[in-house]
Amino acid sequence: MIGSSGIHHLAVLVTDLDRSERFYAGLLGLVVRTRHPEPDGSVRSVWVEIGGGAFLAIERARPGARKRAPEGPGWHMFALSIRPEDRQAWRSKLQAAGHAVVRETGYTLYVEDPDGNLVGLSHYPLPAP
């Protein structure tokens, strides 16, 4: 039987790769796996580890490309796993870096990356199943 064995990678389009790398790797602590160059030597994509062997490909958006509507169809956000006891520390860290929590639930803090893409920091109320 064929099927999927899990997430291979996700991709996010951004306007400034350096700024986005500072957010995802610097602030959120995701480890850079690799950088992919354009033919001219500039970086076109930065891949960061997101767990389970999967990665997030941070890709340069086409100049002048139209931004997707936040409440329109398409991917809403992705969430990284955090420990419940680290929730307040994450809130403080994000705020200190100028990325205030834009909304929250009992289990998730939502923050926007520098291009307004929504990222969740989520935990289970009890130990994960």
Coordinates of C-alpha atoms in Angstrom, one line a residue:
M1 CA 0.0 0.0 0.0
I2 CA 1.3 3.4 -0.9
G3 CA 1.0 6.4 1.4
S4 CA 2.8 9.3 3.1
S5 CA 5.3 8.8 5.8
G6 CA 4.9 12.3 7.2
I7 CA 5.8 15.9 6.3
H8 CA 8.9 16.3 4.1
H9 CA 9.0 20.1 4.1
L10 CA 7.0 23.3 4.2
A11 CA 7.8 26.4 2.3
V12 CA 7.2 30.1 3.1
L13 CA 7.7 33.0 0.7
V14 CA 9.4 36.1 2.2
T15 CA 10.6 39.5 1.0
D16 CA 14.0 39.5 2.9
L17 CA 15.8 36.3 3.4
D18 CA 18.3 37.7 5.9
R19 CA 15.6 39.2 8.1
S20 CA 13.5 36.0 7.9
E21 CA 16.5 33.8 8.8
R22 CA 17.0 36.0 11.9
F23 CA 13.4 35.4 12.8
Y24 CA 13.2 31.6 12.2
A25 CA 16.8 30.6 13.2
G26 CA 17.8 33.5 15.5
L27 CA 14.6 34.2 17.4
L28 CA 12.7 30.8 17.1
G29 CA 15.9 28.8 17.4
L30 CA 15.4 26.6 14.3
V31 CA 18.7 25.1 13.0
V32 CA 19.8 26.1 9.5
R33 CA 20.2 22.9 7.4
T34 CA 21.5 24.5 4.2
R35 CA 21.4 27.6 2.0
H36 CA 20.7 27.4 -1.7
P37 CA 22.3 29.9 -4.1
E38 CA 21.1 31.6 -7.2
P39 CA 23.4 31.4 -10.3
D40 CA 24.7 34.9 -9.3
G41 CA 25.8 33.6 -5.9
S42 CA 23.1 35.3 -3.9
V43 CA 21.0 33.1 -1.5
R44 CA 17.6 32.1 -2.9
S45 CA 16.5 29.7 -0.1
V46 CA 17.4 28.9 3.5
W47 CA 16.2 25.5 4.9
V48 CA 15.7 25.3 8.6
E49 CA 15.0 22.1 10.6
I50 CA 11.4 21.8 12.0
G51 CA 11.7 18.4 13.6
G52 CA 11.1 14.8 12.6
G53 CA 13.5 15.1 9.6
A54 CA 11.3 17.8 8.0
F55 CA 12.4 21.3 7.2
L56 CA 11.0 24.8 6.4
A57 CA 12.2 26.2 3.1
I58 CA 12.4 30.0 3.5
E59 CA 12.1 31.1 -0.1
R60 CA 12.6 34.6 -1.7
A61 CA 9.3 35.9 -3.0
R62 CA 9.1 37.2 -6.5
P63 CA 9.5 41.1 -6.4
G64 CA 6.1 42.7 -6.6
A65 CA 4.2 39.5 -5.9
R66 CA 0.7 39.9 -4.5
K67 CA 0.3 38.9 -0.8
R68 CA -2.3 36.4 0.1
A69 CA -5.3 37.6 2.1
P70 CA -4.9 36.5 5.8
E71 CA -8.5 35.1 6.1
G72 CA -8.7 33.8 2.5
P73 CA -8.3 30.2 1.3
G74 CA -4.9 28.7 1.6
W75 CA -2.5 27.8 4.4
H76 CA -3.5 29.6 7.6
M77 CA -0.3 29.0 9.6
F78 CA 2.0 26.4 10.9
A79 CA 2.7 25.7 14.6
L80 CA 5.9 24.7 16.3
S81 CA 5.8 22.6 19.4
I82 CA 6.8 24.2 22.8
R83 CA 6.6 22.9 26.3
P84 CA 3.7 24.3 28.4
E85 CA 6.1 25.5 31.1
D86 CA 8.0 27.6 28.5
R87 CA 4.9 29.5 27.3
Q88 CA 5.5 32.7 29.4
A89 CA 9.2 32.7 28.5
W90 CA 8.3 32.5 24.8
R91 CA 5.9 35.4 25.2
S92 CA 8.6 37.5 26.9
K93 CA 11.2 36.5 24.3
L94 CA 9.0 37.4 21.4
Q95 CA 7.9 40.7 22.9
A96 CA 11.5 41.7 23.7
A97 CA 12.4 41.0 20.0
G98 CA 9.5 43.2 18.8
H99 CA 7.2 40.4 17.8
A100 CA 4.3 40.6 20.1
V101 CA 1.8 37.8 20.3
V102 CA -1.0 38.7 17.9
R103 CA -3.5 36.3 19.4
E104 CA -3.6 33.2 21.6
T105 CA -5.7 30.3 22.7
G106 CA -5.2 28.1 25.8
Y107 CA -2.6 26.1 23.9
T108 CA -1.1 28.4 21.3
L109 CA 0.7 31.7 21.0
Y110 CA 0.4 33.2 17.6
V111 CA 3.1 35.6 16.2
E112 CA 3.7 37.0 12.7
D113 CA 7.0 36.6 11.0
P114 CA 8.5 39.7 9.4
D115 CA 6.3 39.3 6.3
G116 CA 3.1 38.8 8.3
N117 CA 3.0 35.0 7.9
L118 CA 1.3 33.5 11.0
V119 CA 3.4 31.1 13.2
G120 CA 2.0 29.3 16.2
L121 CA 3.9 28.1 19.3
S122 CA 1.7 25.3 20.6
H123 CA 1.6 22.8 23.4
Y124 CA -0.9 20.2 24.6
P125 CA -2.7 20.7 27.8
L126 CA -1.4 17.4 29.1
P127 CA 1.5 15.3 27.9
A128 CA 1.4 14.9 24.2
P129 CA -0.5 11.7 23.0

